PDB file of C-alpha atoms in Angstrom:
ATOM      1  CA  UNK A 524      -0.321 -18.048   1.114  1.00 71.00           C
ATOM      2  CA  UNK A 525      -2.025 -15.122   0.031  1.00 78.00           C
ATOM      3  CA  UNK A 526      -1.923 -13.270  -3.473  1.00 85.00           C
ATOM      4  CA  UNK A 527      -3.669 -11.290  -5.720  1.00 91.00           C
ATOM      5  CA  UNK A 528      -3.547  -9.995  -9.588  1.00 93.00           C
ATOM      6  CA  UNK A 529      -4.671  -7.573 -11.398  1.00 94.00           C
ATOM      7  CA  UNK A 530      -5.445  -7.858 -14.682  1.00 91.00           C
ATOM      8  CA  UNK A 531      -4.680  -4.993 -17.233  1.00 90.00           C
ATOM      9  CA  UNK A 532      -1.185  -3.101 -16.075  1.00 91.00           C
ATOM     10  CA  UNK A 533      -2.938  -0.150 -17.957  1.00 95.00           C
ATOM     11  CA  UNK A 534      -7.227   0.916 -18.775  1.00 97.00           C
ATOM     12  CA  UNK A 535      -7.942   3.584 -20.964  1.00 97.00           C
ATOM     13  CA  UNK A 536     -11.496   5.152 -20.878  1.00 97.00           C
ATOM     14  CA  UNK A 537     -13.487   7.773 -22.097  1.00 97.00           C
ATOM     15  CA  UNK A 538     -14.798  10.682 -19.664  1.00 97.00           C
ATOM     16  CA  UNK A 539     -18.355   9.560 -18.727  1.00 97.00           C
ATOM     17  CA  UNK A 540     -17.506   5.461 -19.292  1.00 98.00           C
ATOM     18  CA  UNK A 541     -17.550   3.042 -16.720  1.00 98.00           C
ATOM     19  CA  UNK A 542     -14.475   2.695 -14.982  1.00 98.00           C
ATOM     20  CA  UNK A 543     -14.358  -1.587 -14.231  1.00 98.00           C
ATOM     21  CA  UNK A 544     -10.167  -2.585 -12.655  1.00 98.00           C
ATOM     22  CA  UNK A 545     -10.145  -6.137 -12.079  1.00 97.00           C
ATOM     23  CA  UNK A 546      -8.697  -7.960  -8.853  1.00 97.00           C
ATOM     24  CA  UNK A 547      -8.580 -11.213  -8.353  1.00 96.00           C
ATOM     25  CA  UNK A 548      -7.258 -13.016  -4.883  1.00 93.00           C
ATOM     26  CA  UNK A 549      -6.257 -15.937  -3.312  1.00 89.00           C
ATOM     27  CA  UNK A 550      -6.689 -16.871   0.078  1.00 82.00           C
ATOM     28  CA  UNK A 551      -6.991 -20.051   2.178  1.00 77.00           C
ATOM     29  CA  UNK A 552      -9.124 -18.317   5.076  1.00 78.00           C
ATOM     30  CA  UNK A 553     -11.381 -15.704   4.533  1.00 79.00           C
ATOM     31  CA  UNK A 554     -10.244 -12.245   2.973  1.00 85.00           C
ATOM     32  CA  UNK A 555     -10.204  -8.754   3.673  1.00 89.00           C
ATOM     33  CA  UNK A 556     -10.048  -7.227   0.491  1.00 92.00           C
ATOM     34  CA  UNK A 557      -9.229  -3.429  -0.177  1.00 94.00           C
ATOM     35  CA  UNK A 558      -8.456  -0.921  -3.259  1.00 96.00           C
ATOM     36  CA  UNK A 559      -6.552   1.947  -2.874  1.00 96.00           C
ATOM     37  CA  UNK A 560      -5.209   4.630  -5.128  1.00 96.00           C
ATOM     38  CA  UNK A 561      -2.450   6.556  -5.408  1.00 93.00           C
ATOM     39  CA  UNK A 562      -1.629   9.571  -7.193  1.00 91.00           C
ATOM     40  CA  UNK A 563       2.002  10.595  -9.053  1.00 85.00           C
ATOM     41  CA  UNK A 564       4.265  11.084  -5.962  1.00 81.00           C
ATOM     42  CA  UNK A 565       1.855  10.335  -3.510  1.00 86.00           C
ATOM     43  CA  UNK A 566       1.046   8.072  -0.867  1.00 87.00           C
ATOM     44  CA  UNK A 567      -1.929   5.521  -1.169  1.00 91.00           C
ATOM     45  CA  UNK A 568      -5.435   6.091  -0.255  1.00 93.00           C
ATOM     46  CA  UNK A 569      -7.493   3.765   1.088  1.00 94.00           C
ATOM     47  CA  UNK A 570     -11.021   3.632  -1.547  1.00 96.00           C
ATOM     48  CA  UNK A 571     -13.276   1.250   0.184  1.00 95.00           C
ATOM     49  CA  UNK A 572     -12.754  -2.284   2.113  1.00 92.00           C
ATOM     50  CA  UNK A 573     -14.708  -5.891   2.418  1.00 92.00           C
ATOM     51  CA  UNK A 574     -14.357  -6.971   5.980  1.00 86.00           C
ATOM     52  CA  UNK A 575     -16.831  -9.457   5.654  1.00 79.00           C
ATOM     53  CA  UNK A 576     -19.607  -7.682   6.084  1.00 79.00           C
ATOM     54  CA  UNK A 577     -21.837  -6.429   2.817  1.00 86.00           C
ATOM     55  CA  UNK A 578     -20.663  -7.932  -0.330  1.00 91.00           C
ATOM     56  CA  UNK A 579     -21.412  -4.902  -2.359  1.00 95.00           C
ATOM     57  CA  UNK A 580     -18.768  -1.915  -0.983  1.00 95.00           C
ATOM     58  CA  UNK A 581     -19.524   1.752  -1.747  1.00 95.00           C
ATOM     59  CA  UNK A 582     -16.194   3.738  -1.415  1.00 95.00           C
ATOM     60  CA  UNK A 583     -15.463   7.316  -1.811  1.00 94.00           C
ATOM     61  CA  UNK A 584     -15.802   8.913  -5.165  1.00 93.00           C
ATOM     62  CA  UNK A 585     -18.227   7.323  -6.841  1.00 96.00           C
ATOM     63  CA  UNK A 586     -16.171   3.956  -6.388  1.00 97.00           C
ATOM     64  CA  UNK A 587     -17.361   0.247  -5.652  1.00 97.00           C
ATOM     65  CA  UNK A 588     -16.689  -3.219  -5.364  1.00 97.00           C
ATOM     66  CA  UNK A 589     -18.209  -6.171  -5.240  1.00 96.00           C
ATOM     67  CA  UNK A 590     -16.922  -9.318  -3.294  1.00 95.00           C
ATOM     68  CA  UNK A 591     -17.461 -13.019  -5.143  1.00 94.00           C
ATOM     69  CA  UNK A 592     -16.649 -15.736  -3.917  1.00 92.00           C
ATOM     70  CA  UNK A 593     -17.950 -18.250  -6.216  1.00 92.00           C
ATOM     71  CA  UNK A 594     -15.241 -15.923  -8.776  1.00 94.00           C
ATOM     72  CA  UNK A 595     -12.937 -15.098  -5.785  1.00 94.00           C
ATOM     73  CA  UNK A 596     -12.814 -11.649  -7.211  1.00 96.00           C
ATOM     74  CA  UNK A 597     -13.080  -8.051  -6.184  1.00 97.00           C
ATOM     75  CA  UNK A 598     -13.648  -6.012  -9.155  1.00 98.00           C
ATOM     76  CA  UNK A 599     -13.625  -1.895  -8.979  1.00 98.00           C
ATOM     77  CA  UNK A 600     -16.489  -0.133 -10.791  1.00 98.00           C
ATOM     78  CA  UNK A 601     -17.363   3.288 -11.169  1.00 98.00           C
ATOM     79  CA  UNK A 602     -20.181   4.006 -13.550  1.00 97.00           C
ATOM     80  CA  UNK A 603     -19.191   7.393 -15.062  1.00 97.00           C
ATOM     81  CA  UNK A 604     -15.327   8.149 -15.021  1.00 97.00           C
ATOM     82  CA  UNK A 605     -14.441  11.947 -14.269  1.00 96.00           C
ATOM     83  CA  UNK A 606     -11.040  13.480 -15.460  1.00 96.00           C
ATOM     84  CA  UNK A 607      -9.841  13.313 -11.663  1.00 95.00           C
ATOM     85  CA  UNK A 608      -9.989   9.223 -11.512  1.00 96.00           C
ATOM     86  CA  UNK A 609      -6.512   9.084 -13.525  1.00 96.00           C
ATOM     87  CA  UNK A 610      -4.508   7.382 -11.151  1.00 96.00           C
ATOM     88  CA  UNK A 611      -2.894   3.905 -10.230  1.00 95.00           C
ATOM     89  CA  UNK A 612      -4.752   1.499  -8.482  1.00 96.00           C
ATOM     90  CA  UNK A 613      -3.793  -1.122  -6.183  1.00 95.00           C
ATOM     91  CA  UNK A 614      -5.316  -3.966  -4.824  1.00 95.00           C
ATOM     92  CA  UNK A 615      -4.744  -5.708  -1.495  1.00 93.00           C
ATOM     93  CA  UNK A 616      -5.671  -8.151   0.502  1.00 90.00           C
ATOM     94  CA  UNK A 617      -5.221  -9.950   4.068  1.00 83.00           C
ATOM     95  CA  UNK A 618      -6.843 -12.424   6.206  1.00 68.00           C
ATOM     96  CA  UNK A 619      -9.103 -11.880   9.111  1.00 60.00           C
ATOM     97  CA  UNK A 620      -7.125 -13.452  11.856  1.00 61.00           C
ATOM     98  CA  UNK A 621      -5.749 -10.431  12.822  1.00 55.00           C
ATOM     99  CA  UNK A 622      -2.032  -9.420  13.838  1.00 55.00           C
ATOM    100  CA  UNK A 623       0.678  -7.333  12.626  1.00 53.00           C
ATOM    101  CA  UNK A 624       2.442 -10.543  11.004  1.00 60.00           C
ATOM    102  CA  UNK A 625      -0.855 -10.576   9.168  1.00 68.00           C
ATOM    103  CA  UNK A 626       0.379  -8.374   6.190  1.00 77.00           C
ATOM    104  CA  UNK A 627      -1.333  -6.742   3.568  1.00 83.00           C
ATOM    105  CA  UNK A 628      -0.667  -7.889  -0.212  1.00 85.00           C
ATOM    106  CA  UNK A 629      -1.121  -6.058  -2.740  1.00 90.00           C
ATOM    107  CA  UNK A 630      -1.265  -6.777  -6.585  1.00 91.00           C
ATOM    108  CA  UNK A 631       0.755  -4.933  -9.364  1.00 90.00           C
ATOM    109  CA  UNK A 632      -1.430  -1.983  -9.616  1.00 92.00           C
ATOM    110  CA  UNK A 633      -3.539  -0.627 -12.680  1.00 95.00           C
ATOM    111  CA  UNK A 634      -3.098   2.915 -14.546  1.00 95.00           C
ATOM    112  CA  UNK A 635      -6.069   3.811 -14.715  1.00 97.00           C
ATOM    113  CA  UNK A 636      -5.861   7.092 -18.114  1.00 97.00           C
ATOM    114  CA  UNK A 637      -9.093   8.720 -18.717  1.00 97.00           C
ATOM    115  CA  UNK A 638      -9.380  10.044 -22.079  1.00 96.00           C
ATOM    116  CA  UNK A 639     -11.807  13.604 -22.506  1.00 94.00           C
TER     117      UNK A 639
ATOM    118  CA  UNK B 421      -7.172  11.943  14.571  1.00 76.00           C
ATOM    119  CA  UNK B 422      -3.821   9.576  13.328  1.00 77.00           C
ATOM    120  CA  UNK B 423      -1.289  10.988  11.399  1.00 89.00           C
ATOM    121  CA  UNK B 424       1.670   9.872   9.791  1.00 92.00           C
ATOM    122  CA  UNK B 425       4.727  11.947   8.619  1.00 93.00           C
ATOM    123  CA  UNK B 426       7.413  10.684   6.601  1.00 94.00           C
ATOM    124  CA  UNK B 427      10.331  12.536   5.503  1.00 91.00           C
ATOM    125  CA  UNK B 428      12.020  13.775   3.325  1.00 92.00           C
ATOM    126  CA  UNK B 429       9.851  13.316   0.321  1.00 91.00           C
ATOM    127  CA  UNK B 430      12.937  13.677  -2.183  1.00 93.00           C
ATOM    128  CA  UNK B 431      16.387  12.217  -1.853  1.00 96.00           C
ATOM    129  CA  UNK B 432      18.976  12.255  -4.396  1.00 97.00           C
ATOM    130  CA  UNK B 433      22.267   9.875  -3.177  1.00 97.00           C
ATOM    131  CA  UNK B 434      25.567   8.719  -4.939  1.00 97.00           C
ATOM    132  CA  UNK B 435      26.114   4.822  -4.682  1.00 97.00           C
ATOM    133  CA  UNK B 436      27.647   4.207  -1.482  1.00 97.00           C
ATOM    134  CA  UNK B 437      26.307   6.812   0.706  1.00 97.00           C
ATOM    135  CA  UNK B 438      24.270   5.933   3.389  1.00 97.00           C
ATOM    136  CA  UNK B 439      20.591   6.383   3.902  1.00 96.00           C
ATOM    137  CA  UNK B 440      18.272   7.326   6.186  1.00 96.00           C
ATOM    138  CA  UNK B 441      14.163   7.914   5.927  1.00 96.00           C
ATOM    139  CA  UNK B 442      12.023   8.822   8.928  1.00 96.00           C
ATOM    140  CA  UNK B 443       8.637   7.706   9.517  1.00 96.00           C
ATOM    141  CA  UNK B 444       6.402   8.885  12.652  1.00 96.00           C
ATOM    142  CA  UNK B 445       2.787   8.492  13.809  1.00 95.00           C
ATOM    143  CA  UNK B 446       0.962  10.314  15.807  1.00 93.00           C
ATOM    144  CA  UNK B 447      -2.073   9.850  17.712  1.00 89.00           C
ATOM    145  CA  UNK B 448      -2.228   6.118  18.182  1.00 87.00           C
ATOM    146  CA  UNK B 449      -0.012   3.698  20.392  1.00 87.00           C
ATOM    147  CA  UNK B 450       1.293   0.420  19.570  1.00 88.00           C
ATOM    148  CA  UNK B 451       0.797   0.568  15.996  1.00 90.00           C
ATOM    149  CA  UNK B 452       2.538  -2.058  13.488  1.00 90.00           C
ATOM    150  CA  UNK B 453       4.852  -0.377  11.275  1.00 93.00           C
ATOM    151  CA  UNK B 454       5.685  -1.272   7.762  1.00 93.00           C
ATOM    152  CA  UNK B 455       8.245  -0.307   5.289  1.00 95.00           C
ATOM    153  CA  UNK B 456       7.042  -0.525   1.662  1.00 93.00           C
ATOM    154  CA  UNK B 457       9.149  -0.019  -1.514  1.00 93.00           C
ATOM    155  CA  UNK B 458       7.251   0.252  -5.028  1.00 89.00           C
ATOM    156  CA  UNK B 459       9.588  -0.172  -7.930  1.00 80.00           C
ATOM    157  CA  UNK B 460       7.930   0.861 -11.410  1.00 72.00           C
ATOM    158  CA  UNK B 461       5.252  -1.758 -12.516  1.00 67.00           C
ATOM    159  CA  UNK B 462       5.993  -4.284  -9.719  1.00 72.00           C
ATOM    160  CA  UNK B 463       3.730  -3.216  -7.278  1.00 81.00           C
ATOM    161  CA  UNK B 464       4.017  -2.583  -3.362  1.00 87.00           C
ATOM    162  CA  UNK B 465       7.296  -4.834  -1.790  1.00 88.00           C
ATOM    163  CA  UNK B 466       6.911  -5.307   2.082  1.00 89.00           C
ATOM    164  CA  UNK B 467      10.432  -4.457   3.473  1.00 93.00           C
ATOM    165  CA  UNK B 468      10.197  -4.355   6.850  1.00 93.00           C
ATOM    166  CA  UNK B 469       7.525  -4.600   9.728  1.00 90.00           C
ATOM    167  CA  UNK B 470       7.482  -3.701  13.402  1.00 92.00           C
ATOM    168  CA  UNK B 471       4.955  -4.827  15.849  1.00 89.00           C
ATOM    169  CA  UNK B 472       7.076  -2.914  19.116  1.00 92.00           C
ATOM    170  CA  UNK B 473      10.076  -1.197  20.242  1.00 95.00           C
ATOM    171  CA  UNK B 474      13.204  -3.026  18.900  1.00 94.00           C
ATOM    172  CA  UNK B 475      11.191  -5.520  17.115  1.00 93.00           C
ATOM    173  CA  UNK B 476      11.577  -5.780  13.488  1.00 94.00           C
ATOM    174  CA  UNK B 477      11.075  -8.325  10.869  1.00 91.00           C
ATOM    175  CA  UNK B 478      12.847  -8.753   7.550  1.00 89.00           C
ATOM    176  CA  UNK B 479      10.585  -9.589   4.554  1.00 83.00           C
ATOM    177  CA  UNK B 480      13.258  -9.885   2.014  1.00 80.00           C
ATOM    178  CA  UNK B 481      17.121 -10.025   2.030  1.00 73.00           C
ATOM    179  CA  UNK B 482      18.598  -6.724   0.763  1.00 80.00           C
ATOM    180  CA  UNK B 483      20.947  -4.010   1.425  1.00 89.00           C
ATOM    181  CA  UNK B 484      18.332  -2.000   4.090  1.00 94.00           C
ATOM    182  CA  UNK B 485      18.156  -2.226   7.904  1.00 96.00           C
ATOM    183  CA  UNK B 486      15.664  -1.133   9.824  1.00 97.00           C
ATOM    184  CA  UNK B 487      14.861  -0.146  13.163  1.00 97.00           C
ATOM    185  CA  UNK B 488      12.002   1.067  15.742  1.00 97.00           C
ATOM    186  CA  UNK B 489      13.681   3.257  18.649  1.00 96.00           C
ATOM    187  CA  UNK B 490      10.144   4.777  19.830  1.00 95.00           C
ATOM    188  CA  UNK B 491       6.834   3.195  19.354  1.00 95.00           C
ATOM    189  CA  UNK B 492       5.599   5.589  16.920  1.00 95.00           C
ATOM    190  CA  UNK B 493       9.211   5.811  15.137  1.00 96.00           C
ATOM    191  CA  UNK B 494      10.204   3.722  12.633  1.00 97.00           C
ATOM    192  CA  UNK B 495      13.505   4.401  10.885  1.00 97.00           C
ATOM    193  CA  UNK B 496      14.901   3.039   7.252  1.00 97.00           C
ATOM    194  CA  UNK B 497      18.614   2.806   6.785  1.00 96.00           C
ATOM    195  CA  UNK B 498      21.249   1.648   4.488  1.00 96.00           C
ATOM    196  CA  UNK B 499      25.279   1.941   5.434  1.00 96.00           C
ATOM    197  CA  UNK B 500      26.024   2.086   1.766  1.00 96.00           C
ATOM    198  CA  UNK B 501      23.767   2.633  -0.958  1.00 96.00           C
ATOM    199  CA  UNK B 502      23.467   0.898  -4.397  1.00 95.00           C
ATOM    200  CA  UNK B 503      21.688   1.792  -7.823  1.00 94.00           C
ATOM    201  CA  UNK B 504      19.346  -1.043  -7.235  1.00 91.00           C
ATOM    202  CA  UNK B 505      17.955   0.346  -4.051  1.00 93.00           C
ATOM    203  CA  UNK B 506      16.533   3.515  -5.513  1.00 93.00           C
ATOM    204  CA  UNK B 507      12.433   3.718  -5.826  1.00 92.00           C
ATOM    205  CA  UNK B 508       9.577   4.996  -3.966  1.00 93.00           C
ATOM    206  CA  UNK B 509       9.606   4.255  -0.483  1.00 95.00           C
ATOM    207  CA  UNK B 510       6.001   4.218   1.688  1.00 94.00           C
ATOM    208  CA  UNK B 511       5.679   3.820   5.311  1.00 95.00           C
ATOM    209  CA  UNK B 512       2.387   2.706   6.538  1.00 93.00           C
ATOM    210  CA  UNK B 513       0.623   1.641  10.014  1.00 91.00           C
ATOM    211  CA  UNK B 514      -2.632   0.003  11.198  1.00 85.00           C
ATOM    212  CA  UNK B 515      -3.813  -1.417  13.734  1.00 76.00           C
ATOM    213  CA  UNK B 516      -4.708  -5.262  13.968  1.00 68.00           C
ATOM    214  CA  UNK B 517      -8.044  -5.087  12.611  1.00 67.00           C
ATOM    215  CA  UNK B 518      -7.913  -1.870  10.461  1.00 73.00           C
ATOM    216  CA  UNK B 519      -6.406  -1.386   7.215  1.00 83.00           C
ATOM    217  CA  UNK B 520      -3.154   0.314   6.164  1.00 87.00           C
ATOM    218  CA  UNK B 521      -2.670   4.130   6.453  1.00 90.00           C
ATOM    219  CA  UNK B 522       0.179   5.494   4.483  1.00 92.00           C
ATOM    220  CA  UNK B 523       2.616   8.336   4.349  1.00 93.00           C
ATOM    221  CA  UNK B 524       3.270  10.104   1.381  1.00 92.00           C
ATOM    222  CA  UNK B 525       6.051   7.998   0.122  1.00 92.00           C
ATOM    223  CA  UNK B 526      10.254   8.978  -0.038  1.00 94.00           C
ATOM    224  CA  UNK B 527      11.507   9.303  -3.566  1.00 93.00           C
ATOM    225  CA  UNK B 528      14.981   8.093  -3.299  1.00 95.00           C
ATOM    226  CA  UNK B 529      17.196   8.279  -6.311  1.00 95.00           C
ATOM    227  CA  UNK B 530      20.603   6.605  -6.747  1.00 95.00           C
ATOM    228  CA  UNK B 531      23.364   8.558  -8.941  1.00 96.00           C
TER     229      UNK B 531
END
């Protein structure tokens, strides 16, 4: 079976700090890993994605994540945090093998507050 | 480009009413459907997913039905509601070998 946890429920930074949201997974086959975010009262949005390829993901906004395997993590970095990046942010994660009984798990999410 | 709609994006319902949330894609076939309900702190829940017409799977046991008249149509239902059930409710779809694409969620309150 699949899982994966995040560690910290809530981060606090300061504008201009790196953002770092840690994601851990377990998998018995090879992963595809995402992040998303979501905003209050919205849906989620996809950030970036490992499918195997590059270890080292470049997302939108500034946003990336590198896959380890040795750690089996997939941590999300952003070097300077803006004002906008307040959000909650999920991770996910599903095997390769394909198929819509193949289903995406996410972790608990983490509040990400950004302090001016 | 795909879309998805879900509706409505409020909902306010006494206990024992039933529900009913809409979800629809548009501009892909055959997609697998999912029914997603994030409670406060706990993350996304997988209710439901659909890989066709009729076809639905249960991920947990719980007081919501689902169902999938059209292939881009997938439908969230409850014949009486409870306290318990109220939360955010996303629909999402994807492909086999793309990630999830969301709607922008159902907040359903039970009074």
């Amino acid at each position: 079976a699949q899982s994966v946890t995040q560690l910290g429920s809530h981060v606090s930074v300061s504008e201009g700090a790196l953002v770092l949201l840690r994601c851990n997974y377990s998998s018995s086959v090879p992963p595809y890993l995402f992040w998303y975010v979501q905003y209050p009262n919205q849906g989620l949005q996809l950030l970036l994605k490992y499918t195997s390829a590059a270890t080292l993901v470049k997302g939108i906004n500034g946003f990336e994540a590198e896959f380890k395997k040795s750690e089996t993590s997939f941590h999300l970095t952003k070097p300077s945090a803006h004002m906008s990046d307040a959000a909650e942010y999920f991770c996910a994660v599903r095997n390769l093998y394909g198929g819509a009984t193949n289903k995406l798990i996410f972790g608990t999410g983490t509040l990400l507050a950004v302090q001016p | 480009s795909q879309t998805i709609h879900q509706w409505p994006a409020t909902l306010v319902q006494p206990v024992g009413s039933p529900l009913s949330l809409e979800c629809t894609v548009e501009g892909t076939s055959n997609p697998n459907l999912y029914w997603y309900r994030q409670a406060a702190g706990r993350g996304l829940q997988l209710l439901f997913y659909s890989v066709g017409i009729g076809q639905i799977s249960s991920e947990v046991p719980q007081n919501l039905s689902a169902s999938r008249p059209q292939d881009r149509q997938f439908i969230l239902s409850s014949k009486k509601l409870l306290l318990s059930d109220s939360g955010f409710y996303l629909c999402a779809w994807r492909l086999d070998s793309t990630e999830a694409f969301f709607g922008q969620g159902t907040r359903l309150t039970v009074v």
